[in-house]
Coordinates of C-alpha atoms and ligand atoms in Angstrom, one line a residue:
M1149 CA 220.4 -113.4 148.9
D1150 CA 222.7 -110.8 150.0
K1151 CA 224.1 -108.6 147.2
M1152 CA 227.9 -109.0 146.6
W1153 CA 228.2 -105.3 146.8
A1154 CA 226.0 -105.1 150.4
G1155 CA 228.9 -104.2 152.3
R1156 CA 228.5 -100.2 152.2
F1157 CA 224.4 -100.7 152.9
T1158 CA 222.3 -100.9 156.2
K1159 CA 219.0 -101.8 154.4
A1160 CA 218.0 -104.2 151.4
L1161 CA 217.0 -103.0 148.2
D1162 CA 213.2 -102.8 147.8
K1163 CA 211.6 -105.8 146.5
E1164 CA 210.0 -103.8 143.5
A1165 CA 213.6 -101.8 142.7
D1166 CA 215.3 -105.1 142.9
D1167 CA 213.0 -106.5 140.2
F1168 CA 213.3 -103.5 138.4
N1169 CA 217.2 -103.6 138.6
S1170 CA 217.5 -106.9 137.3
S1171 CA 218.4 -107.9 134.3
L1172 CA 219.1 -111.7 134.4
H1173 CA 216.0 -112.9 132.6
F1174 CA 217.2 -111.2 129.7
D1175 CA 221.2 -111.1 129.9
C1176 CA 220.7 -115.0 130.7
K1177 CA 221.2 -115.3 127.1
M1178 CA 225.0 -114.6 127.4
F1179 CA 225.8 -117.4 129.8
R1180 CA 228.2 -119.0 127.5
Q1181 CA 230.1 -115.6 126.7
D1182 CA 230.5 -114.8 130.6
I1183 CA 232.1 -117.9 131.3
C1184 CA 234.4 -117.9 128.4
G1185 CA 235.4 -113.8 129.3
S1186 CA 236.2 -115.0 133.2
I1187 CA 238.0 -118.1 131.8
A1188 CA 240.7 -115.9 129.8
H1189 CA 240.7 -113.5 132.3
A1190 CA 241.5 -116.3 135.1
Q1191 CA 244.3 -117.6 132.9
M1192 CA 245.3 -113.8 132.4
L1193 CA 245.5 -112.9 136.3
A1194 CA 247.5 -116.5 136.8
K1195 CA 250.3 -115.7 133.7
Q1196 CA 250.8 -112.1 135.2
G1197 CA 251.0 -113.8 139.0
I1198 CA 248.1 -112.3 140.1
I1199 CA 246.5 -115.2 141.2
T1200 CA 248.2 -118.5 141.6
A1201 CA 248.2 -121.4 138.9
G1202 CA 246.4 -123.5 141.5
D1203 CA 243.6 -121.2 142.1
C1204 CA 243.0 -120.6 138.1
E1205 CA 242.7 -124.3 138.0
E1206 CA 239.8 -123.9 140.3
I1207 CA 238.2 -121.4 138.9
I1208 CA 238.0 -123.0 135.1
D1209 CA 237.1 -126.4 136.7
G1210 CA 234.4 -124.3 138.8
L1211 CA 233.4 -122.5 135.6
S1212 CA 233.4 -125.4 133.3
G1213 CA 231.1 -127.3 135.7
I1214 CA 228.7 -124.6 135.7
L1215 CA 228.5 -124.1 132.0
E1216 CA 228.0 -127.5 131.8
D1217 CA 225.1 -127.6 134.6
I1218 CA 223.6 -124.8 132.4
E1219 CA 223.6 -126.8 129.2
N1220 CA 222.3 -129.6 130.7
G1221 CA 219.7 -128.3 132.6
K1222 CA 220.8 -129.1 136.2
L1223 CA 221.5 -125.1 136.9
T1224 CA 218.6 -122.6 136.6
F1225 CA 219.1 -119.1 136.5
D1226 CA 217.9 -117.7 140.0
N1227 CA 216.2 -115.1 139.5
E1228 CA 217.3 -113.2 143.0
A1229 CA 220.8 -112.7 141.3
E1230 CA 220.8 -109.2 139.6
D1231 CA 222.3 -110.4 136.2
I1232 CA 224.1 -112.9 134.6
H1233 CA 227.5 -111.7 135.8
M1234 CA 226.8 -112.1 139.6
F1235 CA 224.9 -115.2 139.3
I1236 CA 227.8 -117.1 137.7
E1237 CA 230.4 -115.8 139.8
S1238 CA 227.8 -116.1 143.0
E1239 CA 227.6 -119.8 142.0
L1240 CA 231.3 -120.2 141.4
T1241 CA 232.0 -119.0 144.8
A1242 CA 229.4 -121.1 146.3
R1243 CA 231.0 -123.9 144.6
K1244 CA 234.8 -123.1 145.1
G1245 CA 234.8 -120.9 148.2
D1246 CA 237.2 -118.3 148.6
V1247 CA 238.8 -119.0 145.0
G1248 CA 236.0 -118.0 143.5
K1249 CA 236.3 -114.4 145.2
R1250 CA 239.6 -113.9 143.4
L1251 CA 238.0 -114.1 139.6
H1252 CA 236.7 -110.3 139.9
T1253 CA 240.4 -109.0 140.8
A1254 CA 241.5 -106.5 137.8
R1255 CA 238.1 -106.5 136.4
S1256 CA 234.2 -104.7 136.8
R1257 CA 231.0 -106.0 135.3
N1258 CA 231.5 -102.9 133.4
D1259 CA 234.3 -104.0 130.9
Q1260 CA 232.5 -107.7 131.7
V1261 CA 229.5 -107.0 130.3
A1262 CA 231.0 -104.9 127.2
V1263 CA 233.2 -108.2 126.7
D1264 CA 230.1 -110.4 126.7
I1265 CA 227.7 -108.6 124.8
R1266 CA 230.8 -108.2 121.8
L1267 CA 231.3 -112.3 121.9
Y1268 CA 227.5 -113.0 121.9
L1269 CA 226.8 -110.7 119.0
R1270 CA 229.9 -112.0 117.0
D1271 CA 228.3 -115.5 117.2
E1272 CA 224.7 -114.3 116.5
A1273 CA 226.0 -112.2 113.7
E1274 CA 227.7 -115.5 112.2
K1275 CA 224.6 -116.8 112.0
V1276 CA 222.6 -113.6 110.5
N1277 CA 225.6 -114.0 107.7
D1278 CA 224.6 -117.8 107.2
L1279 CA 221.0 -116.9 106.9
I1280 CA 222.1 -114.2 104.0
Y1281 CA 224.2 -116.5 102.1
T1282 CA 221.5 -119.0 102.0
L1283 CA 218.6 -116.6 100.9
I1284 CA 221.1 -115.4 98.3
E1285 CA 221.8 -118.9 97.1
A1286 CA 217.9 -119.6 96.7
I1287 CA 217.3 -115.9 94.7
R1288 CA 220.2 -117.3 92.8
D1289 CA 218.7 -120.6 92.0
K1290 CA 215.2 -119.4 91.2
A1291 CA 216.9 -116.6 88.8
E1292 CA 218.3 -119.5 86.8
E1293 CA 215.2 -121.2 86.1
N1294 CA 213.5 -117.6 85.5
Q1295 CA 216.2 -116.3 82.7
D1296 CA 213.5 -116.7 79.5
A1297 CA 210.2 -115.3 81.9
I1298 CA 209.6 -112.2 80.6
L1299 CA 207.6 -109.2 82.7
P1300 CA 207.1 -105.7 82.6
G1301 CA 209.8 -104.0 84.7
Y1302 CA 208.2 -101.2 86.7
T1303 CA 208.7 -97.6 87.2
H1304 CA 206.3 -95.6 89.7
L1305 CA 204.4 -99.0 89.5
Q1306 CA 203.7 -98.2 85.8
R1307 CA 204.5 -101.2 83.2
A1308 CA 208.0 -99.5 82.0
Q1309 CA 210.0 -101.7 80.0
P1310 CA 210.3 -105.4 79.6
I1311 CA 213.0 -107.4 81.6
T1312 CA 213.0 -111.1 82.6
F1313 CA 212.4 -111.8 86.4
A1314 CA 215.6 -113.5 86.7
H1315 CA 217.1 -110.0 86.5
H1316 CA 214.7 -108.6 88.9
L1317 CA 215.3 -111.3 91.2
L1318 CA 219.2 -110.6 91.0
A1319 CA 218.5 -107.0 92.2
Y1320 CA 217.7 -108.3 95.6
A1321 CA 220.9 -110.6 95.3
Q1322 CA 222.5 -107.5 94.6
M1323 CA 220.9 -105.8 97.9
F1324 CA 221.5 -109.0 100.4
M1325 CA 225.2 -109.4 99.1
R1326 CA 225.6 -105.9 100.3
D1327 CA 224.4 -106.8 103.4
A1328 CA 226.5 -109.2 104.2
T1329 CA 229.3 -107.2 103.4
R1330 CA 227.6 -104.6 105.6
L1331 CA 227.5 -106.9 108.7
K1332 CA 231.1 -108.5 108.2
D1333 CA 232.3 -104.5 108.0
A1334 CA 230.5 -103.3 111.3
V1335 CA 231.7 -107.3 113.2
R1336 CA 235.1 -106.0 112.0
R1337 CA 234.9 -102.5 114.0
M1338 CA 233.4 -104.5 116.8
N1339 CA 236.0 -107.1 117.5
Y1340 CA 238.3 -105.3 119.9
S1341 CA 238.2 -106.4 123.7
P1342 CA 237.5 -104.0 126.2
L1343 CA 238.4 -106.6 128.7
G1344 CA 240.9 -104.7 131.3
S1345 CA 239.2 -101.3 131.2
C1346 CA 237.5 -102.5 134.2
A1347 CA 235.5 -99.6 136.0
L1348 CA 236.4 -97.2 133.7
S1349 CA 240.0 -96.0 134.3
G1350 CA 241.9 -99.3 134.0
T1351 CA 244.0 -100.8 137.1
T1352 CA 247.0 -101.0 139.3
Y1353 CA 247.3 -104.6 138.6
N1354 CA 249.8 -105.6 136.1
T1355 CA 247.4 -107.1 133.7
D1356 CA 248.2 -108.3 130.1
R1357 CA 245.1 -107.0 128.2
Y1358 CA 246.5 -108.4 124.7
F1359 CA 246.6 -111.9 126.2
E1360 CA 243.1 -111.9 126.7
A1361 CA 242.0 -110.2 123.8
E1362 CA 243.9 -113.1 122.0
K1363 CA 242.4 -115.6 124.0
L1364 CA 238.8 -114.3 123.2
G1365 CA 239.5 -114.1 119.4
F1366 CA 239.7 -110.8 119.3
Y1367 CA 241.9 -108.5 116.7
G1368 CA 243.4 -106.2 119.8
I1369 CA 242.3 -104.3 122.8
M1370 CA 240.3 -101.3 122.7
G1371 CA 242.4 -98.4 123.0
N1372 CA 241.1 -95.9 126.1
S1373 CA 239.6 -97.5 129.0
I1374 CA 236.6 -94.9 129.5
D1375 CA 235.4 -95.8 125.7
G1376 CA 236.1 -99.5 126.7
V1377 CA 233.3 -99.2 128.9
S1378 CA 230.8 -96.6 127.6
D1379 CA 231.4 -97.6 123.8
R1380 CA 227.8 -99.0 122.2
D1381 CA 228.4 -98.1 119.1
F1382 CA 228.6 -101.5 117.5
C1383 CA 224.9 -102.2 118.6
V1384 CA 224.2 -99.4 116.6
E1385 CA 226.1 -100.1 113.6
L1386 CA 224.6 -103.9 113.8
M1387 CA 221.0 -102.7 114.1
S1388 CA 221.4 -100.2 111.5
A1389 CA 223.0 -103.2 109.3
F1390 CA 219.9 -105.2 110.5
S1391 CA 217.5 -102.5 109.6
I1392 CA 218.7 -102.4 106.4
I1393 CA 218.2 -105.9 106.1
M1394 CA 214.8 -105.6 106.6
M1395 CA 213.9 -102.7 104.9
H1396 CA 215.1 -105.1 101.7
L1397 CA 213.4 -108.0 103.1
S1398 CA 210.2 -105.6 103.3
R1399 CA 210.2 -104.5 99.7
F1400 CA 210.4 -107.9 98.4
S1401 CA 207.6 -108.7 100.7
E1402 CA 206.0 -106.0 99.5
E1403 CA 206.5 -107.4 95.8
I1404 CA 205.8 -110.6 96.7
I1405 CA 202.4 -110.0 98.3
L1406 CA 201.3 -108.1 95.0
W1407 CA 202.5 -110.5 92.3
S1408 CA 200.8 -113.1 94.3
S1409 CA 197.4 -111.1 94.2
W1410 CA 194.8 -111.8 91.2
E1411 CA 195.1 -108.6 90.0
F1412 CA 199.0 -109.3 89.1
K1413 CA 199.0 -113.5 90.0
F1414 CA 203.0 -113.5 88.8
V1415 CA 203.9 -116.1 91.5
E1416 CA 201.8 -118.3 93.5
L1417 CA 203.1 -119.1 97.2
D1418 CA 203.8 -122.8 98.2
D1419 CA 200.5 -124.2 100.2
S1420 CA 203.5 -124.5 103.5
Y1421 CA 203.9 -120.6 103.5
T1422 CA 200.5 -119.2 103.3
T1423 CA 197.7 -119.0 105.2
G1424 CA 193.6 -119.5 104.9
S1425 CA 190.9 -117.3 106.1
S1426 CA 188.5 -118.1 109.1
I1427 CA 185.4 -117.3 106.8
M1428 CA 186.3 -116.7 103.1
P1429 CA 186.9 -120.3 101.7
Q1430 CA 189.0 -119.0 98.5
K1431 CA 191.5 -117.2 100.5
K1432 CA 195.3 -118.2 100.3
N1433 CA 197.2 -115.2 102.1
P1434 CA 200.6 -114.5 101.9
D1435 CA 201.0 -114.0 105.8
M1436 CA 204.4 -114.6 106.3
A1437 CA 205.8 -112.2 103.6
E1438 CA 203.0 -109.7 105.4
L1439 CA 204.5 -110.3 108.7
V1440 CA 208.4 -109.7 107.6
R1441 CA 206.9 -106.4 106.3
G1442 CA 205.6 -105.6 109.8
K1443 CA 208.3 -106.9 111.6
T1444 CA 210.6 -104.1 110.0
G1445 CA 209.0 -101.5 112.2
R1446 CA 210.1 -103.4 114.9
V1447 CA 213.8 -103.7 114.1
Y1448 CA 213.6 -99.9 113.0
G1449 CA 211.6 -99.4 116.5
D1450 CA 214.8 -101.1 118.3
L1451 CA 217.5 -99.2 116.6
F1452 CA 215.9 -95.9 117.3
A1453 CA 214.9 -97.3 121.5
L1454 CA 218.9 -97.6 121.8
L1455 CA 220.1 -94.7 119.9
T1456 CA 217.7 -92.7 121.7
S1457 CA 218.8 -94.0 125.1
L1458 CA 222.4 -93.2 124.4
K1459 CA 221.9 -89.8 122.9
G1460 CA 222.3 -88.1 126.6
I1461 CA 224.3 -90.2 128.8
P1462 CA 227.6 -89.1 130.2
L1463 CA 230.7 -91.2 130.1
A1464 CA 231.7 -93.5 131.2
Y1465 CA 229.0 -96.7 131.9
N1466 CA 225.7 -95.7 133.2
K1467 CA 222.9 -98.4 133.9
D1468 CA 220.8 -97.0 131.1
M1469 CA 223.3 -98.9 129.0
Q1470 CA 221.6 -102.3 130.6
E1471 CA 219.0 -101.3 127.7
D1472 CA 220.6 -102.3 125.0
K1473 CA 220.3 -105.8 125.3
E1474 CA 216.4 -106.3 124.9
A1475 CA 216.9 -104.1 121.8
I1476 CA 219.8 -105.2 120.1
F1477 CA 218.7 -109.1 121.3
D1478 CA 215.2 -108.5 119.8
S1479 CA 216.3 -106.5 116.4
I1480 CA 219.2 -109.9 116.0
E1481 CA 216.1 -112.4 116.5
T1482 CA 213.8 -111.0 114.4
V1483 CA 216.2 -110.9 111.2
Q1484 CA 217.2 -114.1 111.9
K1485 CA 213.7 -115.5 111.7
C1486 CA 212.8 -113.4 109.3
L1487 CA 215.5 -114.5 107.0
S1488 CA 215.3 -118.1 107.4
I1489 CA 211.5 -117.9 106.6
F1490 CA 212.0 -116.1 103.4
A1491 CA 215.0 -118.6 101.8
P1492 CA 212.5 -121.7 101.8
M1493 CA 209.4 -119.1 101.0
I1494 CA 211.3 -117.9 97.9
A1495 CA 212.3 -121.6 96.5
T1496 CA 209.1 -123.1 97.0
M1497 CA 207.3 -120.0 95.0
T1498 CA 205.9 -121.0 91.7
V1499 CA 206.5 -118.4 89.1
L1500 CA 203.7 -117.8 86.8
K1501 CA 205.6 -117.1 83.4
D1502 CA 202.6 -117.0 81.1
N1503 CA 200.8 -114.5 83.1
M1504 CA 204.2 -112.6 83.6
Y1505 CA 204.6 -112.6 79.5
S1506 CA 201.0 -111.2 78.8
A1507 CA 201.3 -108.5 81.1
A1508 CA 204.2 -107.6 79.5
Q1509 CA 202.3 -107.5 76.2
K1510 CA 199.5 -105.0 77.0
G1511 CA 201.8 -101.9 78.4
F1512 CA 203.5 -100.1 75.6
I1513 CA 206.4 -101.2 77.2
N1514 CA 208.3 -101.6 74.2
A1515 CA 207.8 -98.1 73.2
T1516 CA 211.6 -97.0 74.3
D1517 CA 212.5 -99.4 71.8
L1518 CA 210.4 -98.5 68.6
A1519 CA 211.8 -95.2 69.6
D1520 CA 215.3 -96.4 69.6
Y1521 CA 214.5 -98.0 66.2
L1522 CA 213.8 -94.4 64.8
V1523 CA 217.3 -93.1 66.1
K1524 CA 219.3 -96.3 64.7
K1525 CA 217.5 -95.2 61.1
G1526 CA 219.2 -92.0 62.0
M1527 CA 216.3 -89.9 63.5
P1528 CA 217.6 -87.5 66.8
F1529 CA 216.1 -89.0 69.9
R1530 CA 213.9 -86.1 70.6
T1531 CA 212.3 -86.3 67.5
A1532 CA 211.9 -90.4 67.7
Y1533 CA 210.4 -89.9 71.3
K1534 CA 207.6 -87.3 70.1
I1535 CA 206.3 -89.5 67.3
V1536 CA 206.0 -92.3 69.3
G1537 CA 204.2 -90.7 72.0
Q1538 CA 201.9 -89.5 69.0
T1539 CA 201.9 -93.1 67.8
V1540 CA 200.9 -94.5 71.5
A1541 CA 198.3 -91.8 72.1
E1542 CA 196.8 -93.1 68.7
C1543 CA 196.6 -96.8 69.7
I1544 CA 195.1 -95.7 73.0
E1545 CA 192.3 -94.2 71.1
K1546 CA 191.8 -97.0 68.5
N1547 CA 192.2 -99.6 71.5
K1548 CA 195.4 -100.9 69.8
V1549 CA 198.7 -101.9 71.0
L1550 CA 202.1 -101.3 69.0
E1551 CA 201.8 -105.0 68.0
T1552 CA 199.0 -104.6 66.5
L1553 CA 198.8 -101.1 64.6
S1554 CA 199.4 -101.7 61.1
L1555 CA 202.5 -100.5 58.9
E1556 CA 200.5 -98.4 57.1
E1557 CA 199.1 -96.6 60.4
Y1558 CA 202.9 -96.5 61.3
K1559 CA 203.9 -94.9 58.2
A1560 CA 201.4 -91.7 59.0
H1561 CA 203.7 -91.1 61.8
S1562 CA 207.1 -91.4 60.1
E1563 CA 208.1 -92.6 56.6
L1564 CA 211.2 -94.7 58.5
F1565 CA 208.8 -97.3 59.7
E1566 CA 209.4 -100.6 57.7
E1567 CA 208.2 -103.9 58.2
D1568 CA 210.8 -105.1 60.2
L1569 CA 209.8 -102.6 63.2
F1570 CA 207.5 -105.3 64.6
H1571 CA 210.5 -107.7 64.5
E1572 CA 212.4 -105.1 66.4
I1573 CA 209.8 -104.5 69.3
S1574 CA 208.7 -108.1 70.2
L1575 CA 209.4 -108.6 73.6
E1576 CA 212.3 -111.1 73.3
T1577 CA 214.0 -108.6 71.2
C1578 CA 213.9 -105.9 73.4
I1579 CA 215.5 -108.4 76.1
S1580 CA 218.4 -109.7 73.6
T1581 CA 218.9 -106.4 72.2
R1582 CA 219.8 -104.9 75.8
I1583 CA 223.4 -105.6 75.7
S1584 CA 224.6 -103.0 78.6
A1585 CA 226.5 -104.5 81.2
G1586 CA 224.3 -105.1 84.6
S1587 CA 221.2 -104.9 81.9
T1588 CA 218.3 -107.5 81.3
G1589 CA 219.8 -108.9 78.5
Y1590 CA 220.3 -112.6 77.9
E1591 CA 223.9 -112.3 78.2
S1592 CA 224.2 -110.2 81.0
V1593 CA 222.1 -112.0 82.9
K1594 CA 224.2 -114.8 82.9
K1595 CA 227.3 -112.9 84.2
Q1596 CA 225.3 -111.6 87.2
I1597 CA 224.4 -115.1 87.9
A1598 CA 228.2 -116.2 88.0
D1599 CA 228.8 -113.4 89.7
V1600 CA 226.4 -114.1 92.6
T1601 CA 228.1 -117.7 92.5
E1602 CA 231.2 -116.2 93.0
F1603 CA 230.6 -114.5 95.8
I1604 CA 228.5 -117.4 97.7
N1605 CA 231.5 -119.5 96.7
G1606 CA 233.7 -117.0 98.7
K1607 CA 231.8 -117.1 101.6
E1608 CA 234.1 -116.9 104.9
S1609 CA 233.8 -116.2 108.8
I1610 CA 232.2 -113.0 109.5
Y1611 CA 235.5 -112.3 111.7
Ligands
LIG399 N1 224.0 -105.7 134.2 C1 224.6 -104.5 133.5 C2 224.2 -104.3 132.1 O1 223.7 -105.0 131.6 C3 226.3 -104.9 133.8 C4 226.9 -104.2 134.2 C5 226.7 -103.2 135.6 N2 227.5 -102.4 136.1 C6 227.2 -101.9 137.0 N3 228.1 -101.0 137.5 N4 226.2 -102.0 137.8 O2 224.8 -103.3 131.7

């Protein structure tokens, strides 16, 4: 097939070079957006008297037919074409003759691809947003069911203080809520139209870029035509947002993997989200969580691949920029898959409250509360801290815990200790007396659940 740009060449492109150059096998994903962009462009050309109304109708008819035929499988992508833009334009010309050749007036593939990818990412980001909300909902529901489940909260992976499982889960809800707002924020900056930037310098035709922008649902136009064709910040921003989502999913995965181990046994994943071993009959492996953790590296890699591709290229368009697509497509698809497997995995996970509770009982995790007990009786915190430290040391030596040390043994450390200390250091009291905002206290967790619900109810479109 002759290239559209064949005019100034005397020889055909080498076959291997042609394949190397072609992006159709991945940018064909953007066929809908390419056609949408072209329809808006044709309408603008007609409105401005650059093409006739009749030609515009013919072009739209041709493009709509192509869209229908691709969607129902009648038209398949011909690998001869260099990219999706060339493919659709040459198909239009094959169907409509000279009229089809008028479409590319006052436009270049450079602004065309910049429009297509924005429209594509806007659609796909909307799906990511929906998936994030579904996950937040699954987390909120699990939290609601587990407000009474007490487990050790950890720092340095050492038992630190008692918390409820609801409180722990709600920390993840906060992360994913930030992710949703981060995504929206990136899309808000992306949603400006580069169409009409043409190759780089604009055009001599009396175009109406605002009209096209509005037709395509952009907030406005990009203010500089050189930036219009060379900006890929939005890909980097989205991939950064995706990387952060993956980092959150990966931390969550790591905890689920730990919690499912025999050493913790805090949760049991549903059979439908675990796999067995080919040799060890007893195994039930958290493969989905491990894969999510593993795929995080891939999404970080996509971000770094594009950042590195962009760092040395001069203005304006350079073919290096074609490398944006495989990276961003891989990144967005990976995030979508991970989010969509995660929500049902959380929803179907069984929480083993008794195991959590017994882990919380053995680790001196109420030592802070014991120090606070002395402080409330008038002792300075540093002194109380030291006395409780010595008490813990005695327990370890005698193979006891704070609950099993006798009052006499306590009194040897301080006269301020009374019988009520045992009530004060019970796990339930440790939770119910946490009254600060955002804390693990029962009331605070109720409020956090209500806040997450309010966030879910306030969901709106990404742009
Ligand atoms: N396939 C190209 C890309 O993805 C489209 C733009 C090509 N422009 C050009 N002047 N070669 O970036």
